[in-house]
XYZ file of N, CA and C in Angstrom:
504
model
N 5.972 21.256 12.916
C 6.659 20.438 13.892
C 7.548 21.309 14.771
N 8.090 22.332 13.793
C 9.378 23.007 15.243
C 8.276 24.045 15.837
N 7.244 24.258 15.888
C 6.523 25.502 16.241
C 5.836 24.422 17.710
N 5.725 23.233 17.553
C 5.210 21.899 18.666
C 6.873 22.011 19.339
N 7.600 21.876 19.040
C 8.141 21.244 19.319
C 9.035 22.470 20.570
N 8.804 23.408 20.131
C 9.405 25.283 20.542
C 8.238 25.158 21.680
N 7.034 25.098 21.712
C 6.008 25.449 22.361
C 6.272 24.046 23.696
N 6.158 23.282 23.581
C 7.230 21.901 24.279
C 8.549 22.388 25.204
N 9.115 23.438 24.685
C 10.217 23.205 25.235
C 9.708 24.571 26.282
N 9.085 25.284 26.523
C 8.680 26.290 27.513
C 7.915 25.570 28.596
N 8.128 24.292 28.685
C 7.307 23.737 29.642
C 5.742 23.431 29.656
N 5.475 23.896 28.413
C 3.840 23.696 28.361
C 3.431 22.201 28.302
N 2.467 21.830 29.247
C 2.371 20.529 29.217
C 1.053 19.562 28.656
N 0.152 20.927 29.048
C -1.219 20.204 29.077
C -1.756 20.016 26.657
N -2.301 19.214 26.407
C -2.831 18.712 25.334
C -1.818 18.941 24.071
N -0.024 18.652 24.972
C 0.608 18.341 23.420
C 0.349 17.431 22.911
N -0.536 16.198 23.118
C -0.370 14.960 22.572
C -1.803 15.609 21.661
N -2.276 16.368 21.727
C -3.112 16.516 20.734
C -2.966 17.547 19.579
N -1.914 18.486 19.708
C -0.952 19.036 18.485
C -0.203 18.007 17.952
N 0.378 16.820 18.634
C 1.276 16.381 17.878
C 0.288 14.859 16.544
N -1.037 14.831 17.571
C -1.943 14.180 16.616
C -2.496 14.997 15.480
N -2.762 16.071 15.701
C -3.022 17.238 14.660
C -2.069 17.248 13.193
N -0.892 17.204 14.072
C 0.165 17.265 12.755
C 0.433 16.170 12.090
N 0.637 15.185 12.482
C 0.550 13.970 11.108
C -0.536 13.794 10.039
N -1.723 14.889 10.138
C -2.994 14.709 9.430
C -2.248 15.692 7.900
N -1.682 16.687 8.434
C -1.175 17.520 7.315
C -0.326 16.923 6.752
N 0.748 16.075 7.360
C 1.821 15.070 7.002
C 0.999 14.226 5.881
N 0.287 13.360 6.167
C -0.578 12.564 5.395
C -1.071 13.499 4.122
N -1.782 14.489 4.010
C -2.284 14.709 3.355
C -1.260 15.358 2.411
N -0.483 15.994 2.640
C 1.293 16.403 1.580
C 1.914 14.878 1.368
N 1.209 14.099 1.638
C 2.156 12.630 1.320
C 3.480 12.464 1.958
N 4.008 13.410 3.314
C 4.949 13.382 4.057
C 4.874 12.367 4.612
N 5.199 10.785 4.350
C 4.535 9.574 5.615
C 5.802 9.826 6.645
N 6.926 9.890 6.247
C 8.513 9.947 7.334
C 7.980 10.613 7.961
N 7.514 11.909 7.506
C 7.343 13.426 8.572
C 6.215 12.826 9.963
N 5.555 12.546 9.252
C 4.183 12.043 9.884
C 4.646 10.799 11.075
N 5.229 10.382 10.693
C 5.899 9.254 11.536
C 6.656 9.572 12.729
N 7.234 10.557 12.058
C 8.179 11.326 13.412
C 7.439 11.999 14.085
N 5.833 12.998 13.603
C 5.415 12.878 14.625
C 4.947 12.343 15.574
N 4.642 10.889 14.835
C 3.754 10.530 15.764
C 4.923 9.718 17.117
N 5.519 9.613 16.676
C 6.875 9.234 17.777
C 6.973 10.335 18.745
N 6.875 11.653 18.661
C 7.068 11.977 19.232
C 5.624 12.385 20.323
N 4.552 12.640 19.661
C 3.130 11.868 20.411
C 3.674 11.175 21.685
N 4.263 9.896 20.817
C 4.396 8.269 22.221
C 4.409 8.762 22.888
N 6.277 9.818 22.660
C 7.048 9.698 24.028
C 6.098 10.804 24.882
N 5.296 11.615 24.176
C 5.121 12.496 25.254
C 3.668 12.081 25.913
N 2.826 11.139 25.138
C 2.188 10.313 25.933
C 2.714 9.715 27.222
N 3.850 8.884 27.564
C 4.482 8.002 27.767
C 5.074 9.009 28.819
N 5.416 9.831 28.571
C 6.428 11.243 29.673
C 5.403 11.591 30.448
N 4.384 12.341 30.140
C 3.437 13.163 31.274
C 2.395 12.076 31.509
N 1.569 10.992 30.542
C 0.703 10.251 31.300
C -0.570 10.754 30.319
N -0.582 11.987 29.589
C -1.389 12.235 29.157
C -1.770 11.625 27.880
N -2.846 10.726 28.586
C -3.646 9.531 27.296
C -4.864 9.979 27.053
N -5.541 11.336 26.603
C -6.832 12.121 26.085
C -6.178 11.594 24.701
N -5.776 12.052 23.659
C -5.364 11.335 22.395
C -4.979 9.864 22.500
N -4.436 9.075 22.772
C -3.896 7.867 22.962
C -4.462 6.957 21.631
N -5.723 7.061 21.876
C -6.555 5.664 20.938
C -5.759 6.733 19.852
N -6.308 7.876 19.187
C -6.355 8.630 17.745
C -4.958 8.446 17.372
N -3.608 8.543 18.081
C -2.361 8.384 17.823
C -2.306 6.797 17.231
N -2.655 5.822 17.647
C -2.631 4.421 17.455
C -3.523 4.405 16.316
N -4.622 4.914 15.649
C -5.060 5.119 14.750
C -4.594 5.449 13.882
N -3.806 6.821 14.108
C -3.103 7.257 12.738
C -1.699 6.582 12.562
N -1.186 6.165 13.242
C 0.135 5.167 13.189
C -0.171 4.252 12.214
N -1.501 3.233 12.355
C -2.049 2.244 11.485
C -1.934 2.972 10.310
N -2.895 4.206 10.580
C -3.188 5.126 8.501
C -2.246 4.886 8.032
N -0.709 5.574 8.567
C 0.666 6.337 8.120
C 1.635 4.422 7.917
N 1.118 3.817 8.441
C 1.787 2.298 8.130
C 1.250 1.475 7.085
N -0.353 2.231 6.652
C -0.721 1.696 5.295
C -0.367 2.556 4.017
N 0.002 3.848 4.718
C 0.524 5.021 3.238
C 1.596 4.432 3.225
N 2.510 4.215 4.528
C 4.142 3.613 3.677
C 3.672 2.364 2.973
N 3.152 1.165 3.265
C 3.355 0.334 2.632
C 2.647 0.365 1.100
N 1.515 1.136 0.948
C 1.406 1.641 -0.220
C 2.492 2.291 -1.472
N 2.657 3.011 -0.321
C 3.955 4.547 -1.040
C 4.916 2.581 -2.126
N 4.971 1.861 -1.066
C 6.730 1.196 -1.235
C 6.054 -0.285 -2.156
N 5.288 -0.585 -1.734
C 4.103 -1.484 -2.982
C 4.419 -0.532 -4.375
N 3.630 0.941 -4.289
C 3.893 1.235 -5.752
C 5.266 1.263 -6.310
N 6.210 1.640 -5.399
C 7.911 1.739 -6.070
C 8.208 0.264 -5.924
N 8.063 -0.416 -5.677
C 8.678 -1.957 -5.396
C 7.907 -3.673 -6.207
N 6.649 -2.915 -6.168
C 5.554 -4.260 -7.059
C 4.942 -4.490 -6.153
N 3.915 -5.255 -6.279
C 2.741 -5.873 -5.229
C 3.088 -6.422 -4.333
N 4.519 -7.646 -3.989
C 4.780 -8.481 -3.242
C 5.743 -7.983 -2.151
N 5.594 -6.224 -2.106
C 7.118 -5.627 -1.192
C 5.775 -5.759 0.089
N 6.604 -5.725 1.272
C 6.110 -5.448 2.634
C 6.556 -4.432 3.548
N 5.894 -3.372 4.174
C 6.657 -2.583 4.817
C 7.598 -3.131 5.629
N 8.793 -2.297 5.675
C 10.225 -2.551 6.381
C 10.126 -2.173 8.341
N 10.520 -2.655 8.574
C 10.239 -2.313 10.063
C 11.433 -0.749 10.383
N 11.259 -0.251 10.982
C 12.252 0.922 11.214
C 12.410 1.024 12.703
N 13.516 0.825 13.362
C 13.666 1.025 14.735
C 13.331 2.159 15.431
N 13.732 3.241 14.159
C 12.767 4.651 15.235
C 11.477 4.574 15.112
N 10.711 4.314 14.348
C 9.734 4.209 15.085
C 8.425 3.588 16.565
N 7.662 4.196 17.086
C 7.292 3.561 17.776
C 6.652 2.308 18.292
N 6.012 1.884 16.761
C 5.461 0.351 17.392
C 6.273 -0.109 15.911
N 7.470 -0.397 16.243
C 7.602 -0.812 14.961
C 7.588 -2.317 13.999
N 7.031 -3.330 15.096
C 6.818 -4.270 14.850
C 4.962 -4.297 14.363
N 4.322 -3.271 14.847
C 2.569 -3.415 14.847
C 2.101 -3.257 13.056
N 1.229 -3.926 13.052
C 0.897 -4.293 11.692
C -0.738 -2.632 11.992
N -0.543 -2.401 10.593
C -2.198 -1.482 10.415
C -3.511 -2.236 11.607
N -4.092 -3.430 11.559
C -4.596 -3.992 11.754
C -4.747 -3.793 13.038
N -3.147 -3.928 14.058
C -3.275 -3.692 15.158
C -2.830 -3.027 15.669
N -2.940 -1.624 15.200
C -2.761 -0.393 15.573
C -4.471 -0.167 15.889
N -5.104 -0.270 14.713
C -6.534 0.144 14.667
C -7.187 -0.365 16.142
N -6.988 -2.239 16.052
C -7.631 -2.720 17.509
C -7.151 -1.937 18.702
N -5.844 -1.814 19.058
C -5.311 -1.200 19.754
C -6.321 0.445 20.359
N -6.403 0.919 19.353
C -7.034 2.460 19.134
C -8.436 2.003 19.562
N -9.209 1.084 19.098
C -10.112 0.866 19.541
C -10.274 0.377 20.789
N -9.732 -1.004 21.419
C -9.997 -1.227 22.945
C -9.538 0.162 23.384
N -8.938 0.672 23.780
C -8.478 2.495 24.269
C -9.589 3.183 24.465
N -10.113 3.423 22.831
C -11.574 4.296 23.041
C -12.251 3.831 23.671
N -12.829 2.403 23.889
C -13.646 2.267 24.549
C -13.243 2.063 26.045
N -12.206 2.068 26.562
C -11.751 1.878 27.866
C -12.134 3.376 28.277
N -12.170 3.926 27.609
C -12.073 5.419 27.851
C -13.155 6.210 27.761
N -14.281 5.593 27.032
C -15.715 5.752 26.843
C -15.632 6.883 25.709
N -14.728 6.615 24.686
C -14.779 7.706 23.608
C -15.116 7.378 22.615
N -16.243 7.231 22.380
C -17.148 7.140 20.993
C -16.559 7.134 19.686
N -16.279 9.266 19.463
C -16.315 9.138 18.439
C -14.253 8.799 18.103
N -13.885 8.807 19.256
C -12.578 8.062 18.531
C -12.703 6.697 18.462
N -13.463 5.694 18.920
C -13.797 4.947 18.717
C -14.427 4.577 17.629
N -15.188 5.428 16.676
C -15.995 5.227 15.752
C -14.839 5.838 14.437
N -13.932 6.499 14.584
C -12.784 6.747 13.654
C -11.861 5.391 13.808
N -11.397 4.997 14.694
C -10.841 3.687 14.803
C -11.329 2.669 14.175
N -12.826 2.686 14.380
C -13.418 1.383 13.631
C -13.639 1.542 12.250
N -14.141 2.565 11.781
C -14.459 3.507 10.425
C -12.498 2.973 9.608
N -11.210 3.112 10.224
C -10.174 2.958 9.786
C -10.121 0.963 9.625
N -10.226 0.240 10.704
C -10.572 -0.968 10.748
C -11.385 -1.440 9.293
N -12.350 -1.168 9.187
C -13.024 -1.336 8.508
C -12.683 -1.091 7.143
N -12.576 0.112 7.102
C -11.256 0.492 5.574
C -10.415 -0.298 5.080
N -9.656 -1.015 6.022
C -8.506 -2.020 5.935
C -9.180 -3.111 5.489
N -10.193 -3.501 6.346
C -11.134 -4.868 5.773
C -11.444 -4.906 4.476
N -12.494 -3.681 4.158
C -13.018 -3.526 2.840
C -11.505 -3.908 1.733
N -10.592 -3.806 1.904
C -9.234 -3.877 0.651
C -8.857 -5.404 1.455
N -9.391 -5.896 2.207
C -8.556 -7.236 2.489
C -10.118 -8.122 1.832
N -11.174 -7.584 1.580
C -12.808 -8.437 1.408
C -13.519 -9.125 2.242
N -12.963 -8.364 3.332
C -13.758 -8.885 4.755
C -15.124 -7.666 4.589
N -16.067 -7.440 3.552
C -17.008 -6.327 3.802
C -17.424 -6.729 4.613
N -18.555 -7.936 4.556
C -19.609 -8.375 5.500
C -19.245 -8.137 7.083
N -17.911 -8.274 7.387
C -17.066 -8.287 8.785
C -17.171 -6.874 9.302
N -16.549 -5.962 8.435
C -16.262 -4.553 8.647
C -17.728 -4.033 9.057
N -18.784 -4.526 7.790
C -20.396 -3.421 7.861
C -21.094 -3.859 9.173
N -20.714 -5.335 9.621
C -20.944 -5.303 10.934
C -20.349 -5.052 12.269
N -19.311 -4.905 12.544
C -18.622 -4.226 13.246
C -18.793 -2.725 13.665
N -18.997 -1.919 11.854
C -18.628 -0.851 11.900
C -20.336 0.164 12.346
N -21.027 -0.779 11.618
C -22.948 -0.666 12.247
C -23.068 -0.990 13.896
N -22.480 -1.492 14.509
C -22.666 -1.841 16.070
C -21.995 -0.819 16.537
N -21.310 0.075 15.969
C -20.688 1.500 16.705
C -21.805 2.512 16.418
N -21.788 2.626 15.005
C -22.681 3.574 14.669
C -24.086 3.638 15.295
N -24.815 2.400 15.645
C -25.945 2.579 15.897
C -25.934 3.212 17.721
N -25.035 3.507 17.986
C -24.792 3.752 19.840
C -25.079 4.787 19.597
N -24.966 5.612 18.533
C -24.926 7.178 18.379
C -26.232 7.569 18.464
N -26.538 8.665 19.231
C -28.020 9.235 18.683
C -27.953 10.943 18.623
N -27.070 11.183 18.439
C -26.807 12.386 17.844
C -25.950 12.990 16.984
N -25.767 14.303 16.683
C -24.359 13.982 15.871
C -24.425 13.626 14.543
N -25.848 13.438 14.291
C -25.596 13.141 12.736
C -25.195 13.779 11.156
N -24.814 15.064 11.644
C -24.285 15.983 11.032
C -23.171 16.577 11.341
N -21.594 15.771 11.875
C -20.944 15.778 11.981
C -20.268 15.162 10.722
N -18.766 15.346 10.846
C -17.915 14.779 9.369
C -18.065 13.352 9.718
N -17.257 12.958 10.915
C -17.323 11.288 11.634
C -18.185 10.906 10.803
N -19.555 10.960 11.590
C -20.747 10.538 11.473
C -21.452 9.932 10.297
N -20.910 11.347 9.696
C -21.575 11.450 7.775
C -20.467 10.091 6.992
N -19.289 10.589 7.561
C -18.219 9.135 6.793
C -18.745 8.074 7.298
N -19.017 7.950 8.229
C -19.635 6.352 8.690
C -20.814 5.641 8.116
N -21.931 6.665 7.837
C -23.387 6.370 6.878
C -22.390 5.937 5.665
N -21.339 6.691 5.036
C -21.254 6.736 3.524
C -20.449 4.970 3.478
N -19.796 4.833 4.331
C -18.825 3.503 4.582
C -19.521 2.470 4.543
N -20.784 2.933 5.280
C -21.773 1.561 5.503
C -22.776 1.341 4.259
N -22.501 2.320 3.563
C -23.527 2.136 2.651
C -22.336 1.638 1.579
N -21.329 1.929 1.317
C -20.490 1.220 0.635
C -20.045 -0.619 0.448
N -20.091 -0.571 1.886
C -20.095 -1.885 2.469
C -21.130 -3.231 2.010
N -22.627 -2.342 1.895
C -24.064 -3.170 2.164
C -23.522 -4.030 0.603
């Protein structure tokens, strides 16, 4: 974060919003959700400052992820019936997982971006599968996949066969 954040302050402008999407993935994966959060706040603003919406949908994506690790993280310390807390610093802090994902998705496709579109829905769908909407998700998530005709040996790609076959 201070190495984004140092590189930011020299005026560099062009694809911070895609370091600062970069870094909540490591956040997530160390189980940092705060850390991760703050980056992605800081994503918004710099979405929101220069205009630059090339990341846009993937930020709204991982906002959803990092809003189902907290409410996980606070489910396991709290019992089944806790709900994530809203936090004023963050950026959508009223948006539920659900509609972060839609969000990420109309975007991609406003934008004609596939495969963030197909990570958006692939996350959508995730959420479904734990709510028992399968049937909902495998069709949804099959009307993306089948647009593809290449690529099938990509990570995306390969998670999307494995999802759908989970789903059937």
């Amino acid at each position: 974060y201070a190495g984004l954040t140092s590189w930011q302050a020299t005026g560099a402008g062009f694809l911070q919003s895609y370091g600062f999407a970069l870094l909540p993935e490591v956040y997530q994966q160390t189980g940092q959700i705060d850390e991760g959060l703050a980056a992605l706040s800081g994503a918004f603003t710099i979405v929101e400052q220069n205009g630059e919406r090339i990341w846009e949908a993937e930020l709204h994506r991982l906002y959803g992820e990092f809003l189902l690790c907290r409410s996980d993280k606070e489910q396991g310390r709290q019992g089944k019936g806790s709900s994530v807390s809203s936090s004023p610093d963050l950026p959508l802090p009223q948006a539920s997982p659900e509609e972060c994902f839609l969000k990420a998705i109309s975007i991609s496709r406003k934008q004609q971006a596939k495969s963030l579109e197909l990570r958006a829905v692939m996350s959508l769908a995730r959420l479904w599968r734990r709510q028992g909407k399968n049937a909902e998700a495998r069709r949804k998530l099959k009307k993306v996949y089948e647009r593809f005709t290449e690529g099938f040996d990509t990570a995306d790609l390969q998670a999307a066969k494995q999802l759908l076959e989970e789903l059937a």
